[in-house]
């Protein structure tokens, strides 16, 4: 099975990418790395006799691999072109998962829609620490002024 897997991986790698590296995993599977596209494909024996588990993922900065984003079980007897099509679909899913989802600058749609009057959530609080709310801004100076007026009145310096 591992010899068939290695041969199939070589054919598949030539179909997918011009630049690739094929190597064997510890578990007996085969990995195809496309460094220039920052993606990888793994072919491993599945539970069935003529089935393989195909997984796809990303290559992170520094060359480490991220966990598989998507996987599918396919028959080993599937043609190389059909297997390449399945792999391209998995690679597209892995690429779609990797792109950050940012709301559009217009009113937005779906789950990115904001409620009226609420600021957008940016991951940090919109209020700065150390600043009091607008309605409490004059509370402390007002209390200080009240204490001063009371003391002046008590000493008789204020006519009243």
PDB file of C-alpha atoms in Angstrom:
ATOM      1  CA  UNK A   1       0.000   0.000   0.000  1.00  0.00           C
ATOM      2  CA  UNK A   2       2.796   2.458   0.864  1.00  0.00           C
ATOM      3  CA  UNK A   3       4.499   1.872  -2.501  1.00  0.00           C
ATOM      4  CA  UNK A   4       1.229   2.574  -4.329  1.00  0.00           C
ATOM      5  CA  UNK A   5       0.704   5.641  -2.168  1.00  0.00           C
ATOM      6  CA  UNK A   6       4.190   6.962  -2.908  1.00  0.00           C
ATOM      7  CA  UNK A   7       3.747   6.454  -6.675  1.00  0.00           C
ATOM      8  CA  UNK A   8       0.316   8.070  -6.638  1.00  0.00           C
ATOM      9  CA  UNK A   9       1.676  11.032  -4.628  1.00  0.00           C
ATOM     10  CA  UNK A  10       4.428  11.604  -7.192  1.00  0.00           C
ATOM     11  CA  UNK A  11       1.913  11.661 -10.057  1.00  0.00           C
ATOM     12  CA  UNK A  12      -0.445  13.878  -8.075  1.00  0.00           C
ATOM     13  CA  UNK A  13       2.313  16.329  -7.145  1.00  0.00           C
ATOM     14  CA  UNK A  14       3.212  16.794 -10.808  1.00  0.00           C
ATOM     15  CA  UNK A  15      -0.479  17.514 -11.551  1.00  0.00           C
ATOM     16  CA  UNK A  16      -0.879  20.028  -8.724  1.00  0.00           C
ATOM     17  CA  UNK A  17       2.333  22.068  -8.635  1.00  0.00           C
ATOM     18  CA  UNK A  18       5.483  22.533 -10.709  1.00  0.00           C
ATOM     19  CA  UNK A  19       7.515  23.062  -7.536  1.00  0.00           C
ATOM     20  CA  UNK A  20       6.856  20.479  -4.841  1.00  0.00           C
ATOM     21  CA  UNK A  21       8.451  18.236  -2.255  1.00  0.00           C
ATOM     22  CA  UNK A  22       7.217  14.694  -1.586  1.00  0.00           C
ATOM     23  CA  UNK A  23       8.185  12.872   1.593  1.00  0.00           C
ATOM     24  CA  UNK A  24       6.966   9.997   3.762  1.00  0.00           C
ATOM     25  CA  UNK A  25       5.325  10.570   7.151  1.00  0.00           C
ATOM     26  CA  UNK A  26       6.030   8.513  10.250  1.00  0.00           C
ATOM     27  CA  UNK A  27       2.507   7.102  10.128  1.00  0.00           C
ATOM     28  CA  UNK A  28       3.089   5.620   6.654  1.00  0.00           C
ATOM     29  CA  UNK A  29       1.394   8.375   4.701  1.00  0.00           C
ATOM     30  CA  UNK A  30       2.909  10.666   2.088  1.00  0.00           C
ATOM     31  CA  UNK A  31       2.997  14.477   2.192  1.00  0.00           C
ATOM     32  CA  UNK A  32       3.229  16.807  -0.806  1.00  0.00           C
ATOM     33  CA  UNK A  33       4.389  20.316   0.065  1.00  0.00           C
ATOM     34  CA  UNK A  34       3.953  23.279  -2.233  1.00  0.00           C
ATOM     35  CA  UNK A  35       6.169  25.906  -0.592  1.00  0.00           C
ATOM     36  CA  UNK A  36       5.436  28.558  -3.215  1.00  0.00           C
ATOM     37  CA  UNK A  37       1.673  28.322  -2.579  1.00  0.00           C
ATOM     38  CA  UNK A  38       2.108  27.707   1.175  1.00  0.00           C
ATOM     39  CA  UNK A  39      -0.118  24.601   1.144  1.00  0.00           C
ATOM     40  CA  UNK A  40       0.319  20.879   1.779  1.00  0.00           C
ATOM     41  CA  UNK A  41      -1.549  17.690   0.880  1.00  0.00           C
ATOM     42  CA  UNK A  42      -1.321  14.459   2.849  1.00  0.00           C
ATOM     43  CA  UNK A  43      -2.240  11.000   1.530  1.00  0.00           C
ATOM     44  CA  UNK A  44      -2.630   8.288   4.177  1.00  0.00           C
ATOM     45  CA  UNK A  45      -4.171   4.824   4.259  1.00  0.00           C
ATOM     46  CA  UNK A  46      -7.795   4.945   5.426  1.00  0.00           C
ATOM     47  CA  UNK A  47      -9.867   2.258   7.104  1.00  0.00           C
ATOM     48  CA  UNK A  48     -10.892   0.599   3.841  1.00  0.00           C
ATOM     49  CA  UNK A  49      -8.657  -1.597   1.704  1.00  0.00           C
ATOM     50  CA  UNK A  50      -8.676   0.570  -1.386  1.00  0.00           C
ATOM     51  CA  UNK A  51      -9.284   3.914   0.327  1.00  0.00           C
ATOM     52  CA  UNK A  52      -6.971   6.785   1.192  1.00  0.00           C
ATOM     53  CA  UNK A  53      -7.468   9.764   3.477  1.00  0.00           C
ATOM     54  CA  UNK A  54      -6.602  13.011   1.725  1.00  0.00           C
ATOM     55  CA  UNK A  55      -6.004  16.019   3.986  1.00  0.00           C
ATOM     56  CA  UNK A  56      -5.073  19.593   3.090  1.00  0.00           C
ATOM     57  CA  UNK A  57      -3.631  22.426   5.137  1.00  0.00           C
ATOM     58  CA  UNK A  58      -1.462  25.528   5.174  1.00  0.00           C
ATOM     59  CA  UNK A  59       2.251  26.066   5.629  1.00  0.00           C
ATOM     60  CA  UNK A  60       2.907  28.732   8.253  1.00  0.00           C
ATOM     61  CA  UNK A  61       5.722  31.252   8.566  1.00  0.00           C
ATOM     62  CA  UNK A  62       8.995  29.488   9.249  1.00  0.00           C
ATOM     63  CA  UNK A  63       7.957  26.365   7.342  1.00  0.00           C
ATOM     64  CA  UNK A  64       5.860  24.671  10.032  1.00  0.00           C
ATOM     65  CA  UNK A  65       2.564  23.142   9.007  1.00  0.00           C
ATOM     66  CA  UNK A  66      -0.811  24.083  10.419  1.00  0.00           C
ATOM     67  CA  UNK A  67      -3.285  21.319  11.243  1.00  0.00           C
ATOM     68  CA  UNK A  68      -5.414  20.018   8.383  1.00  0.00           C
ATOM     69  CA  UNK A  69      -8.248  22.340   7.422  1.00  0.00           C
ATOM     70  CA  UNK A  70     -10.208  19.778   5.438  1.00  0.00           C
ATOM     71  CA  UNK A  71     -10.115  16.088   4.632  1.00  0.00           C
ATOM     72  CA  UNK A  72     -11.892  13.492   2.519  1.00  0.00           C
ATOM     73  CA  UNK A  73     -11.692   9.720   1.986  1.00  0.00           C
ATOM     74  CA  UNK A  74     -11.348   8.672  -1.669  1.00  0.00           C
ATOM     75  CA  UNK A  75     -10.708   5.339  -3.422  1.00  0.00           C
ATOM     76  CA  UNK A  76      -7.075   4.697  -4.376  1.00  0.00           C
ATOM     77  CA  UNK A  77      -8.240   3.418  -7.748  1.00  0.00           C
ATOM     78  CA  UNK A  78      -9.491   6.916  -8.623  1.00  0.00           C
ATOM     79  CA  UNK A  79      -7.681   8.399 -11.588  1.00  0.00           C
ATOM     80  CA  UNK A  80      -4.911  10.951 -11.053  1.00  0.00           C
ATOM     81  CA  UNK A  81      -6.882  13.757 -12.708  1.00  0.00           C
ATOM     82  CA  UNK A  82      -9.947  13.083 -10.532  1.00  0.00           C
ATOM     83  CA  UNK A  83      -7.758  12.872  -7.422  1.00  0.00           C
ATOM     84  CA  UNK A  84      -6.118  16.172  -8.386  1.00  0.00           C
ATOM     85  CA  UNK A  85      -9.570  17.750  -8.711  1.00  0.00           C
ATOM     86  CA  UNK A  86     -10.515  16.531  -5.224  1.00  0.00           C
ATOM     87  CA  UNK A  87      -7.223  17.893  -3.873  1.00  0.00           C
ATOM     88  CA  UNK A  88      -7.774  21.278  -5.511  1.00  0.00           C
ATOM     89  CA  UNK A  89     -11.189  21.470  -3.869  1.00  0.00           C
ATOM     90  CA  UNK A  90      -9.624  20.705  -0.472  1.00  0.00           C
ATOM     91  CA  UNK A  91      -6.899  23.274  -1.081  1.00  0.00           C
ATOM     92  CA  UNK A  92      -9.518  25.877  -1.966  1.00  0.00           C
ATOM     93  CA  UNK A  93     -11.378  25.132   1.277  1.00  0.00           C
ATOM     94  CA  UNK A  94      -8.130  25.460   3.236  1.00  0.00           C
ATOM     95  CA  UNK A  95      -7.394  28.777   1.538  1.00  0.00           C
ATOM     96  CA  UNK A  96     -10.922  30.059   2.241  1.00  0.00           C
ATOM     97  CA  UNK A  97     -10.575  29.153   5.930  1.00  0.00           C
ATOM     98  CA  UNK A  98      -7.248  30.962   6.105  1.00  0.00           C
ATOM     99  CA  UNK A  99      -8.472  34.316   4.798  1.00  0.00           C
ATOM    100  CA  UNK A 100      -9.711  36.655   7.520  1.00  0.00           C
ATOM    101  CA  UNK A 101     -13.330  37.636   7.262  1.00  0.00           C
ATOM    102  CA  UNK A 102     -13.633  41.407   7.372  1.00  0.00           C
ATOM    103  CA  UNK A 103     -16.939  43.256   7.186  1.00  0.00           C
ATOM    104  CA  UNK A 104     -17.511  45.432   4.162  1.00  0.00           C
ATOM    105  CA  UNK A 105     -17.213  49.195   4.641  1.00  0.00           C
ATOM    106  CA  UNK A 106     -20.839  49.744   3.630  1.00  0.00           C
ATOM    107  CA  UNK A 107     -23.795  48.816   5.823  1.00  0.00           C
ATOM    108  CA  UNK A 108     -22.765  45.168   5.810  1.00  0.00           C
ATOM    109  CA  UNK A 109     -24.872  42.094   5.519  1.00  0.00           C
ATOM    110  CA  UNK A 110     -25.587  38.936   7.404  1.00  0.00           C
ATOM    111  CA  UNK A 111     -23.710  38.342  10.592  1.00  0.00           C
ATOM    112  CA  UNK A 112     -21.479  41.395  10.143  1.00  0.00           C
ATOM    113  CA  UNK A 113     -24.387  43.841  10.365  1.00  0.00           C
ATOM    114  CA  UNK A 114     -24.108  46.250  13.287  1.00  0.00           C
ATOM    115  CA  UNK A 115     -26.998  47.421  15.351  1.00  0.00           C
ATOM    116  CA  UNK A 116     -27.775  51.125  15.124  1.00  0.00           C
ATOM    117  CA  UNK A 117     -25.982  53.240  17.706  1.00  0.00           C
ATOM    118  CA  UNK A 118     -23.444  50.582  18.670  1.00  0.00           C
ATOM    119  CA  UNK A 119     -19.764  50.864  17.833  1.00  0.00           C
ATOM    120  CA  UNK A 120     -18.079  48.089  15.900  1.00  0.00           C
ATOM    121  CA  UNK A 121     -16.271  45.531  18.026  1.00  0.00           C
ATOM    122  CA  UNK A 122     -12.567  45.759  17.371  1.00  0.00           C
ATOM    123  CA  UNK A 123     -11.272  43.355  19.979  1.00  0.00           C
ATOM    124  CA  UNK A 124     -10.568  46.016  22.558  1.00  0.00           C
ATOM    125  CA  UNK A 125     -12.782  48.279  24.575  1.00  0.00           C
ATOM    126  CA  UNK A 126     -13.841  51.520  22.943  1.00  0.00           C
ATOM    127  CA  UNK A 127     -13.591  53.364  26.265  1.00  0.00           C
ATOM    128  CA  UNK A 128     -10.108  54.263  27.422  1.00  0.00           C
ATOM    129  CA  UNK A 129      -9.081  53.151  30.867  1.00  0.00           C
ATOM    130  CA  UNK A 130      -8.661  55.902  33.398  1.00  0.00           C
ATOM    131  CA  UNK A 131     -11.313  58.149  31.877  1.00  0.00           C
ATOM    132  CA  UNK A 132     -14.650  58.543  33.529  1.00  0.00           C
ATOM    133  CA  UNK A 133     -17.925  58.665  31.617  1.00  0.00           C
ATOM    134  CA  UNK A 134     -19.189  61.986  30.347  1.00  0.00           C
ATOM    135  CA  UNK A 135     -21.995  62.332  32.937  1.00  0.00           C
ATOM    136  CA  UNK A 136     -19.551  61.891  35.839  1.00  0.00           C
ATOM    137  CA  UNK A 137     -16.941  64.276  34.500  1.00  0.00           C
ATOM    138  CA  UNK A 138     -18.155  67.247  36.642  1.00  0.00           C
ATOM    139  CA  UNK A 139     -19.023  65.256  39.760  1.00  0.00           C
ATOM    140  CA  UNK A 140     -15.691  65.637  41.562  1.00  0.00           C
ATOM    141  CA  UNK A 141     -15.190  69.373  40.841  1.00  0.00           C
ATOM    142  CA  UNK A 142     -18.845  70.004  41.802  1.00  0.00           C
ATOM    143  CA  UNK A 143     -18.400  68.200  45.120  1.00  0.00           C
ATOM    144  CA  UNK A 144     -15.190  70.122  45.851  1.00  0.00           C
ATOM    145  CA  UNK A 145     -16.926  73.418  45.080  1.00  0.00           C
ATOM    146  CA  UNK A 146     -19.840  72.413  47.346  1.00  0.00           C
ATOM    147  CA  UNK A 147     -17.499  71.655  50.263  1.00  0.00           C
ATOM    148  CA  UNK A 148     -15.716  75.000  49.781  1.00  0.00           C
ATOM    149  CA  UNK A 149     -19.023  76.910  49.753  1.00  0.00           C
ATOM    150  CA  UNK A 150     -20.202  75.052  52.867  1.00  0.00           C
ATOM    151  CA  UNK A 151     -16.998  75.886  54.771  1.00  0.00           C
ATOM    152  CA  UNK A 152     -17.160  79.539  53.745  1.00  0.00           C
ATOM    153  CA  UNK A 153     -20.798  79.710  54.840  1.00  0.00           C
ATOM    154  CA  UNK A 154     -20.001  78.015  58.169  1.00  0.00           C
ATOM    155  CA  UNK A 155     -17.225  80.518  58.901  1.00  0.00           C
ATOM    156  CA  UNK A 156     -19.596  83.352  58.160  1.00  0.00           C
ATOM    157  CA  UNK A 157     -17.646  84.650  55.204  1.00  0.00           C
ATOM    158  CA  UNK A 158     -20.649  84.313  52.968  1.00  0.00           C
ATOM    159  CA  UNK A 159     -23.565  86.653  53.621  1.00  0.00           C
ATOM    160  CA  UNK A 160     -26.753  84.799  53.515  1.00  0.00           C
TER     161      UNK A 160
END
